[in-house]
C-alpha atoms as an extended CHARMM CRD file, in Angstrom:
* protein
*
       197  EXT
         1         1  UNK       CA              0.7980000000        7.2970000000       -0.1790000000  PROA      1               0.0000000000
         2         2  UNK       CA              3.1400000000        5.5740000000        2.2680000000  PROA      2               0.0000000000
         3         3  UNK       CA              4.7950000000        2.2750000000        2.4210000000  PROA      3               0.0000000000
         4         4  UNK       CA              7.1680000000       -0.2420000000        3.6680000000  PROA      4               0.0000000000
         5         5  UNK       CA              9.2440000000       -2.3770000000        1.7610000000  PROA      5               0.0000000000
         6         6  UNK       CA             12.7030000000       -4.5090000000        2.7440000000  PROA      6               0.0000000000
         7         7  UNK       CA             13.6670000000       -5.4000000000       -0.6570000000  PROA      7               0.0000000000
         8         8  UNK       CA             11.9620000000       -3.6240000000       -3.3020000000  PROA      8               0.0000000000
         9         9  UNK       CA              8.4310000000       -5.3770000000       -3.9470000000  PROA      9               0.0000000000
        10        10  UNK       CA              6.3700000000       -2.7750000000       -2.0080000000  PROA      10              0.0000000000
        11        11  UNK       CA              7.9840000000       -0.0040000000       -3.4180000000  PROA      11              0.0000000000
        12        12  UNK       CA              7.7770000000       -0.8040000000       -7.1140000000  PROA      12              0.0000000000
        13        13  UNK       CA              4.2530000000       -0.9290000000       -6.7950000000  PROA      13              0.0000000000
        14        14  UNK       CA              4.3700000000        1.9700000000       -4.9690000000  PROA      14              0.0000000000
        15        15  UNK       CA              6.1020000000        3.6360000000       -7.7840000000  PROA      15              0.0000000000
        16        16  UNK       CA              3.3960000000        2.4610000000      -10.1350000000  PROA      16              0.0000000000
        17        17  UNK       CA              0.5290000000        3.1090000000       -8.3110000000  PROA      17              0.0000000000
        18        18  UNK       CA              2.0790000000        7.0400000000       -8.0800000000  PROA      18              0.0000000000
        19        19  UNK       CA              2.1840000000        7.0580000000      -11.6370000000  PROA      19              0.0000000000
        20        20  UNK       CA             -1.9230000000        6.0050000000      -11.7830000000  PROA      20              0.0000000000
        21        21  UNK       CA             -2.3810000000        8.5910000000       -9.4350000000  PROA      21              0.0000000000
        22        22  UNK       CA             -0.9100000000       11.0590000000      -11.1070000000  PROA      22              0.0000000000
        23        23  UNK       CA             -2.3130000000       10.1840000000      -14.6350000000  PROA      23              0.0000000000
        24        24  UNK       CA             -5.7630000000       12.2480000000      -12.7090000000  PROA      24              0.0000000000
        25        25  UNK       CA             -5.8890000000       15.6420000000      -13.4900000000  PROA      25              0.0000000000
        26        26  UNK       CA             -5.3120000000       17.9700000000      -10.7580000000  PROA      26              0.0000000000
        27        27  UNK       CA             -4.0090000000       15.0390000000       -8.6200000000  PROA      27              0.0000000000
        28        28  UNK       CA             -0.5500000000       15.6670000000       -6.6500000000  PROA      28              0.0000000000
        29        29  UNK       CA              0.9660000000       12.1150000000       -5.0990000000  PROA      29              0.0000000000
        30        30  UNK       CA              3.3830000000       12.0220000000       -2.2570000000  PROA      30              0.0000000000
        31        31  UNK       CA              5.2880000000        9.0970000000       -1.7170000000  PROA      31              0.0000000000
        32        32  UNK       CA              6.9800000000        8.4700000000        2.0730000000  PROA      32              0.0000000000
        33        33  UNK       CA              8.4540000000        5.4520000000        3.6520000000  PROA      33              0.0000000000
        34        34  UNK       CA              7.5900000000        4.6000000000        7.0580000000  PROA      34              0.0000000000
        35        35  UNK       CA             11.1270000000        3.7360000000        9.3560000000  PROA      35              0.0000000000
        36        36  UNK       CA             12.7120000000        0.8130000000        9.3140000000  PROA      36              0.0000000000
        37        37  UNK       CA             12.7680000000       -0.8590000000       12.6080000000  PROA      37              0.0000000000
        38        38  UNK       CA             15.9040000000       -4.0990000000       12.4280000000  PROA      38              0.0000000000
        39        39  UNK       CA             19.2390000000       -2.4670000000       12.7570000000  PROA      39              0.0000000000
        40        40  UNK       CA             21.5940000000       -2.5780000000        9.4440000000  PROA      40              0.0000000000
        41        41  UNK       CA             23.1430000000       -5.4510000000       10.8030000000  PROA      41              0.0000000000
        42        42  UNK       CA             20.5570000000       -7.8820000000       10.4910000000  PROA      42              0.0000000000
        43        43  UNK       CA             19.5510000000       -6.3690000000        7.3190000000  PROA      43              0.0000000000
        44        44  UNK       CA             22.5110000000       -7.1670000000        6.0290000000  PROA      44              0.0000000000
        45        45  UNK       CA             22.0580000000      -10.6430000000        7.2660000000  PROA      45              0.0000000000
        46        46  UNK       CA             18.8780000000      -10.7170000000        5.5100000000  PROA      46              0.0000000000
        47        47  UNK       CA             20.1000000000       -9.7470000000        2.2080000000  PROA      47              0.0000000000
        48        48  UNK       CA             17.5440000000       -6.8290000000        2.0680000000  PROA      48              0.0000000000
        49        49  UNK       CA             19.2830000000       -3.9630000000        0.0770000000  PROA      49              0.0000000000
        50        50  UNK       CA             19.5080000000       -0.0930000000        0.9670000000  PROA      50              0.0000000000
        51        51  UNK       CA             16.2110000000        1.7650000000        1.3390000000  PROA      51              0.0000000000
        52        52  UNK       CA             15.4770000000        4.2120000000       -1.0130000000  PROA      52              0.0000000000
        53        53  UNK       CA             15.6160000000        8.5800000000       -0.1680000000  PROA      53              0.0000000000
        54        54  UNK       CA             12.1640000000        8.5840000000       -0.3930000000  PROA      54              0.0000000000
        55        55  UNK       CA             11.2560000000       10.5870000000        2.8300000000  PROA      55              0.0000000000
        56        56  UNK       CA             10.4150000000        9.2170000000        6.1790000000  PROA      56              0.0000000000
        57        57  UNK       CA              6.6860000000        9.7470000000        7.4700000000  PROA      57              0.0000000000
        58        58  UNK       CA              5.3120000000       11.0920000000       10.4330000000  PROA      58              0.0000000000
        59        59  UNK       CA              2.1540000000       10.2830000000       11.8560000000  PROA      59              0.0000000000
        60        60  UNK       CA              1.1410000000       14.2780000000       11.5410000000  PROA      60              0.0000000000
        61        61  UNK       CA              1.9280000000       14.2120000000        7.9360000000  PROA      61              0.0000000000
        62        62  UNK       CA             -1.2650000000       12.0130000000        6.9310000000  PROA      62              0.0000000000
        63        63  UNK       CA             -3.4220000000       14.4760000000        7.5740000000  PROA      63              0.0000000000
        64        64  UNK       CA             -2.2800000000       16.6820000000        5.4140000000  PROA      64              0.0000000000
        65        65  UNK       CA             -3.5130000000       14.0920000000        2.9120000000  PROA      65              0.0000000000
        66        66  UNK       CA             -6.6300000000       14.3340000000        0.9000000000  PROA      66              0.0000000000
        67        67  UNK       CA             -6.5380000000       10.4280000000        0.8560000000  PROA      67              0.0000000000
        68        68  UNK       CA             -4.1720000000        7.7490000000        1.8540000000  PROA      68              0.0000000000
        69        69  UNK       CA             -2.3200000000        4.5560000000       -0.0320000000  PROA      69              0.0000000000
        70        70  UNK       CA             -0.8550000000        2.1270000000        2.4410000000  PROA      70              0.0000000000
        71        71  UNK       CA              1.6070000000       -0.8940000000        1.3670000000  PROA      71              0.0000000000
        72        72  UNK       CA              3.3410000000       -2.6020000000        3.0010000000  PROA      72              0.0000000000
        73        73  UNK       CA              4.8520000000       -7.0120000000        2.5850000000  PROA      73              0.0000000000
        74        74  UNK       CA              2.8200000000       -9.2800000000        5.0260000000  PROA      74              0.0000000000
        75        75  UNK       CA              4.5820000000      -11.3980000000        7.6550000000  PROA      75              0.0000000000
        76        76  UNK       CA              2.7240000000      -14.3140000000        9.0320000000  PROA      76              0.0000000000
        77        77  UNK       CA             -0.9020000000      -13.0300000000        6.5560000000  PROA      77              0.0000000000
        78        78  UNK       CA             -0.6680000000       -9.5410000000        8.0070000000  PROA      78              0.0000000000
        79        79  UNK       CA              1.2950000000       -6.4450000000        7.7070000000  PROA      79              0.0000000000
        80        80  UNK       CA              5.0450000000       -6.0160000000        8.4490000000  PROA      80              0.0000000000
        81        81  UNK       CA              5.8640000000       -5.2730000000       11.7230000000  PROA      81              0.0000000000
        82        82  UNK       CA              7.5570000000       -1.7950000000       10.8560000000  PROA      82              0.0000000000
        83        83  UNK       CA              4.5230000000       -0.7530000000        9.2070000000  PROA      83              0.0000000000
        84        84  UNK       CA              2.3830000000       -1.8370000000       12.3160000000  PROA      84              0.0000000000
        85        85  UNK       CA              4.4970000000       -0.0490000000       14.5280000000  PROA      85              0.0000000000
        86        86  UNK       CA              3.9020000000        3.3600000000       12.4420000000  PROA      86              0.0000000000
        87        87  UNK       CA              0.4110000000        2.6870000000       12.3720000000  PROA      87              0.0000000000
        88        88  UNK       CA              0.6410000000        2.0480000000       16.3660000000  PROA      88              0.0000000000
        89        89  UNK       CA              1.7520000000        5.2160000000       16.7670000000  PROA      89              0.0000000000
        90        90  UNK       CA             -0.9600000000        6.9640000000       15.2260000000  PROA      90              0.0000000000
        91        91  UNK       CA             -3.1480000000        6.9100000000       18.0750000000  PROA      91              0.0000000000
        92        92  UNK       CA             -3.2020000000       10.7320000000       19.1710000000  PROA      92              0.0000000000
        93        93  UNK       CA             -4.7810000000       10.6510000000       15.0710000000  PROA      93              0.0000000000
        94        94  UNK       CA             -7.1440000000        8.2050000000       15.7360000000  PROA      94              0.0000000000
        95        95  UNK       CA             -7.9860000000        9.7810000000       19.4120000000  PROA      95              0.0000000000
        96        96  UNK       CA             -9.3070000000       12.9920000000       17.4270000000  PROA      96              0.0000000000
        97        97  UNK       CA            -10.2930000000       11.0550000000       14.6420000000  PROA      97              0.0000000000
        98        98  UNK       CA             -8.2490000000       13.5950000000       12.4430000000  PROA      98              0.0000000000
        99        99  UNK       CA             -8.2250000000       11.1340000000        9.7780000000  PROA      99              0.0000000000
       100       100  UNK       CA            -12.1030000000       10.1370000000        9.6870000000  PROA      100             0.0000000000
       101       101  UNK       CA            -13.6930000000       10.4650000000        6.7000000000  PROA      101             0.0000000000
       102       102  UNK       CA            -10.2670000000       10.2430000000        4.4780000000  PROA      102             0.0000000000
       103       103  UNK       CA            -10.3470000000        7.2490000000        1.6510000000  PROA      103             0.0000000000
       104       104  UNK       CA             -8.1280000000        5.0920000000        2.0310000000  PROA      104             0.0000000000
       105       105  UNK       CA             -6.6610000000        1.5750000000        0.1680000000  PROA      105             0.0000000000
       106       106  UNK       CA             -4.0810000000       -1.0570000000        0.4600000000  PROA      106             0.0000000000
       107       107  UNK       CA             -1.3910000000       -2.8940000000       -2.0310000000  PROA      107             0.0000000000
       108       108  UNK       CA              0.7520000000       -5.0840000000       -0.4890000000  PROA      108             0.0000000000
       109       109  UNK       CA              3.4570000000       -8.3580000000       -1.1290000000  PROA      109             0.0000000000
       110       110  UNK       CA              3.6150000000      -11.4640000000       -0.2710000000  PROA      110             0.0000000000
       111       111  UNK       CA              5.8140000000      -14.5370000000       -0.6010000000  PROA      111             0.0000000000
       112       112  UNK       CA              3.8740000000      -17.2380000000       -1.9600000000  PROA      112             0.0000000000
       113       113  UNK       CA             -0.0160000000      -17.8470000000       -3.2390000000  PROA      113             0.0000000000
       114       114  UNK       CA             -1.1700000000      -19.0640000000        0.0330000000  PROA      114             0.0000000000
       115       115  UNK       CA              1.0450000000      -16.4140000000        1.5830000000  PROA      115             0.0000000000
       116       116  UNK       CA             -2.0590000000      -13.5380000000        2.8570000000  PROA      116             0.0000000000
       117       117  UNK       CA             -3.1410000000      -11.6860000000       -0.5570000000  PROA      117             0.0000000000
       118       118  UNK       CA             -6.1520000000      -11.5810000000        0.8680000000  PROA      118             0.0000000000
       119       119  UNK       CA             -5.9160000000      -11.9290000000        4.8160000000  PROA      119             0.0000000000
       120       120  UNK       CA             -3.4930000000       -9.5720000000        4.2840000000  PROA      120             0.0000000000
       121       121  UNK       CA             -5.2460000000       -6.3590000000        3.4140000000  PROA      121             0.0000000000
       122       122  UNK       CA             -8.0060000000       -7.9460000000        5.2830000000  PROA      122             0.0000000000
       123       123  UNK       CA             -6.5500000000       -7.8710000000        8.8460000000  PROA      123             0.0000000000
       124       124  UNK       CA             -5.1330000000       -4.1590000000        7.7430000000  PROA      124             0.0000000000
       125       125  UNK       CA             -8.9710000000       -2.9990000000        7.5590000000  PROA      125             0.0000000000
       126       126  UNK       CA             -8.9630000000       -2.7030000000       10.8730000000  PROA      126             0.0000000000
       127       127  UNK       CA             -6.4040000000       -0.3990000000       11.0200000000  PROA      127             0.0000000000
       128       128  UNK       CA             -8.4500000000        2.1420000000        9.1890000000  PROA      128             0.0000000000
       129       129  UNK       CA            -12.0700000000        1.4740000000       10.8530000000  PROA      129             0.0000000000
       130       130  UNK       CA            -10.4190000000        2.1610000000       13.9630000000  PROA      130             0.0000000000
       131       131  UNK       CA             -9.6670000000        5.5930000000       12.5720000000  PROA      131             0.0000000000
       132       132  UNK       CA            -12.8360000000        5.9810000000       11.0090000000  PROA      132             0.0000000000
       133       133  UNK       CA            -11.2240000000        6.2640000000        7.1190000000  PROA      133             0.0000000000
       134       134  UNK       CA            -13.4730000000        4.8580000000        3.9450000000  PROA      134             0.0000000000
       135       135  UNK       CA            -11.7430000000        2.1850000000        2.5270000000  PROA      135             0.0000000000
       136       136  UNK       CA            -11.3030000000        2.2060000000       -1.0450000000  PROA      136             0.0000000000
       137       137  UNK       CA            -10.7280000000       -1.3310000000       -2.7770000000  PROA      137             0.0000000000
       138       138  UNK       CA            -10.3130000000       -1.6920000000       -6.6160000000  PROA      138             0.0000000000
       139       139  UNK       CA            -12.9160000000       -4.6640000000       -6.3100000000  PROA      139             0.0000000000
       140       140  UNK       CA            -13.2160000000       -6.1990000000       -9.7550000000  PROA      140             0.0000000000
       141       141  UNK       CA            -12.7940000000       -2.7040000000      -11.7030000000  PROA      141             0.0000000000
       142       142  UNK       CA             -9.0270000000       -4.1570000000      -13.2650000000  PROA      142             0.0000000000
       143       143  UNK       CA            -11.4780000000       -5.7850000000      -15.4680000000  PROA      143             0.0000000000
       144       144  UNK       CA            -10.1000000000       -8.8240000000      -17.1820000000  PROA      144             0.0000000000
       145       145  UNK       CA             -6.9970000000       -8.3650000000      -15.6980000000  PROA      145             0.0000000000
       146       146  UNK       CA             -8.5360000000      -10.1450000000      -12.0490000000  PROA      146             0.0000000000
       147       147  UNK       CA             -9.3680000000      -13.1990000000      -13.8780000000  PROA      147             0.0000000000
       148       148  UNK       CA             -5.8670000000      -13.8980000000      -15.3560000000  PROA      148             0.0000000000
       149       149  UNK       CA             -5.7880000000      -17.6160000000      -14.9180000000  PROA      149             0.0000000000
       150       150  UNK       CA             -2.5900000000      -18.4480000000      -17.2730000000  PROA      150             0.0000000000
       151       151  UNK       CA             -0.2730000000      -16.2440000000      -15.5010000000  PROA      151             0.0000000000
       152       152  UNK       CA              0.7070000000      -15.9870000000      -11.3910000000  PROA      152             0.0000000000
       153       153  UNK       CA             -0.6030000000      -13.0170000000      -10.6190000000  PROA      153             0.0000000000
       154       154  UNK       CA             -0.5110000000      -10.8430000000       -7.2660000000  PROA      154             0.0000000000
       155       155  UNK       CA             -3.3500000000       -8.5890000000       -5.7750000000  PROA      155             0.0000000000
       156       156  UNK       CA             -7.0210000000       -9.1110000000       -5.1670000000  PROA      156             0.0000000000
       157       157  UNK       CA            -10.5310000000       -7.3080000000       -5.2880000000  PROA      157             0.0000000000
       158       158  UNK       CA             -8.5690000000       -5.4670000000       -1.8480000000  PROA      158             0.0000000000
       159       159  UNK       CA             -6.0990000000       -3.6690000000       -3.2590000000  PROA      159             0.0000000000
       160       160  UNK       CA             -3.3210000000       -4.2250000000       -6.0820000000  PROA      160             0.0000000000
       161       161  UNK       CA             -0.3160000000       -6.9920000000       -4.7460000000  PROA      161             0.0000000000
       162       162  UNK       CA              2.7610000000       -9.2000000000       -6.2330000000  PROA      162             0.0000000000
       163       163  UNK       CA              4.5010000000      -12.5080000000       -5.0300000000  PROA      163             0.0000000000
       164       164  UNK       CA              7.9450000000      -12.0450000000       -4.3550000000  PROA      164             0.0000000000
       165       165  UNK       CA              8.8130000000      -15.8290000000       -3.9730000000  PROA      165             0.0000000000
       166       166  UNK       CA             12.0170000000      -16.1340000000       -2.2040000000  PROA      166             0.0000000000
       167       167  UNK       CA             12.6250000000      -12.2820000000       -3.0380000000  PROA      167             0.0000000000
       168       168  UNK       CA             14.3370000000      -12.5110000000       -6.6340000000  PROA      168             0.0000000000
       169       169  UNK       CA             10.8570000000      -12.3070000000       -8.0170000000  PROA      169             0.0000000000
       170       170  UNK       CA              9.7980000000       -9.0830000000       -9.0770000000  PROA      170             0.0000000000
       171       171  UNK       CA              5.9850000000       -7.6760000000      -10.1620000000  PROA      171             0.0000000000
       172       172  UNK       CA              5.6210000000       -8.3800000000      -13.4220000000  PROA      172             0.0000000000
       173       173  UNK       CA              3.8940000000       -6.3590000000      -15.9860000000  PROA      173             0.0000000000
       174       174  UNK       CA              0.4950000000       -7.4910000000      -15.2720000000  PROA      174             0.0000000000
       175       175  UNK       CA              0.9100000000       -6.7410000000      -11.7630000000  PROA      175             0.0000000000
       176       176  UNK       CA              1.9590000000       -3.5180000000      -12.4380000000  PROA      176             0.0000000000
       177       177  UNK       CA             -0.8500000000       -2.1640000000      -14.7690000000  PROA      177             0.0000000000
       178       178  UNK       CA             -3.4610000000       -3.2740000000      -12.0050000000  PROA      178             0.0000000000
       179       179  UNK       CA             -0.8480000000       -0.9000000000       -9.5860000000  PROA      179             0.0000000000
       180       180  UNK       CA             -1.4460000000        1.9400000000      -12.4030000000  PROA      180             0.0000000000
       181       181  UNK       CA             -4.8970000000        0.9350000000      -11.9800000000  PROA      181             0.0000000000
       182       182  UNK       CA             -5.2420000000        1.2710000000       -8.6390000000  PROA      182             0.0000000000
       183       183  UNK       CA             -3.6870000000        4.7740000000       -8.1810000000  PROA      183             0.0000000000
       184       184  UNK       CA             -5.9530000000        6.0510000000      -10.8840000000  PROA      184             0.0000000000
       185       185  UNK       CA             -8.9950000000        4.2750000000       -9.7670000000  PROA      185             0.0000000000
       186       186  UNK       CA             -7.9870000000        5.5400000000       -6.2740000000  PROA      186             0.0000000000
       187       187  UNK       CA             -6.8600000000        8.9540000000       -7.0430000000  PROA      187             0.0000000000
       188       188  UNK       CA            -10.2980000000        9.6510000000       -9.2260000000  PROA      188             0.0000000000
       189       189  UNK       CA            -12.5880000000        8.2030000000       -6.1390000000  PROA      189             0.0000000000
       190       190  UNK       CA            -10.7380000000       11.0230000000       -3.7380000000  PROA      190             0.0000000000
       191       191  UNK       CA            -11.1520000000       13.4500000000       -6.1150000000  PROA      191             0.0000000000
       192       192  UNK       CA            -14.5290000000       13.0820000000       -6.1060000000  PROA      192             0.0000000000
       193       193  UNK       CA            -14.6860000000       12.7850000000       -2.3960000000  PROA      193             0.0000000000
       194       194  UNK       CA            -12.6100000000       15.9630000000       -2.1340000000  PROA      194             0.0000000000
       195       195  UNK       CA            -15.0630000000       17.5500000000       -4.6570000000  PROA      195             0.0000000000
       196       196  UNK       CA            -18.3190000000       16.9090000000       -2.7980000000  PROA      196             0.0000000000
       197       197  UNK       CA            -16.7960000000       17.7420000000        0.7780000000  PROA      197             0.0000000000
């Protein structure tokens, strides 16, 4: 599972959806980060705090993978620019079509309801047709959970997501056990996958 996140949404989800993962037996999660692309300077303009260790991925490392998480926070209804230029620099992957075949889902941020929860993961589809993966979404499996109609609530039928308002929201504990969800929904679909291959 890899990710980008500039303050923290992305990467608690991240952290959640590892732990859903790893809740399958016989399931081993890595987490990377892809590389941040502003210098510190404007980061530091932007309030976004220091990343995290978790290691920085390289295209050749996915497909080592026996299936692949992507988040990332959308800019504009689609993914963040540093995550698109990691992806854009997969294409001696998708020339080979090294990762065809792999599953693959999405959980993502964004900063308000009509901010891209779903034209979000949406536009990122393309990104794994193009490489010929099988995209995994959690549809309505959450159960109850996708109807919550009381509470704001992040994510969609695509993939698990939050709201992070103007950043000083964080996922709350609804979005974060359809995260858990996710990895273990995920996790037990490329099992299977794995198993049958």
């Amino acid at each position: 599972m890899f990710y980008y996140s500039m303050y923290g949404h992305v990467a608690r989800l991240a952290q959640e959806i590892q732990k859903g993962a790893q809740s399958v037996e016989g399931v081993e999660v890595k987490l990377w980060q892809v590389s941040e692309t502003l210098p510190e300077e404007v980061l530091g303009k932007m309030g976004a705090p220091p990343k995290s260790d978790v290691p920085i991925i390289t295209p050749g490392e996915l497909t080592e993978a026996d299936g692949v998480l992507f988040g990332f926070p959308t800019r504009f209804g689609m993914m963040a620019a540093q995550f698109k230029a990691f992806m854009d620099a997969t294409g001696g992957l998708w020339r080979t079509q090294e990762l065809a075949g792999k599953p693959a889902g999405i959980f993502y941020s964004t900063g308000s309801q009509g901010g891209g929860q779903e034209t979000t993961p949406l536009t990122a589809i393309t990104q794994l047709v193009h490489h010929g993966m099988v995209f995994v979404p959690i549809g309505y499996t959450f159960g109850a959970g996708m109807f919550e109609m009381e509470k704001v609530k992040g994510g969609s039928p695509y993939g698990a997501g939050t709201f992070a308002g103007d950043g000083s929201r964080q996922p709350t504990e609804l979005e974060l056990e359809q995260a858990f969800h996710q990895g273990k929904y995920f996790a037990g679909i490329a099992k299977k996958l794995k198993k049958t291959a």
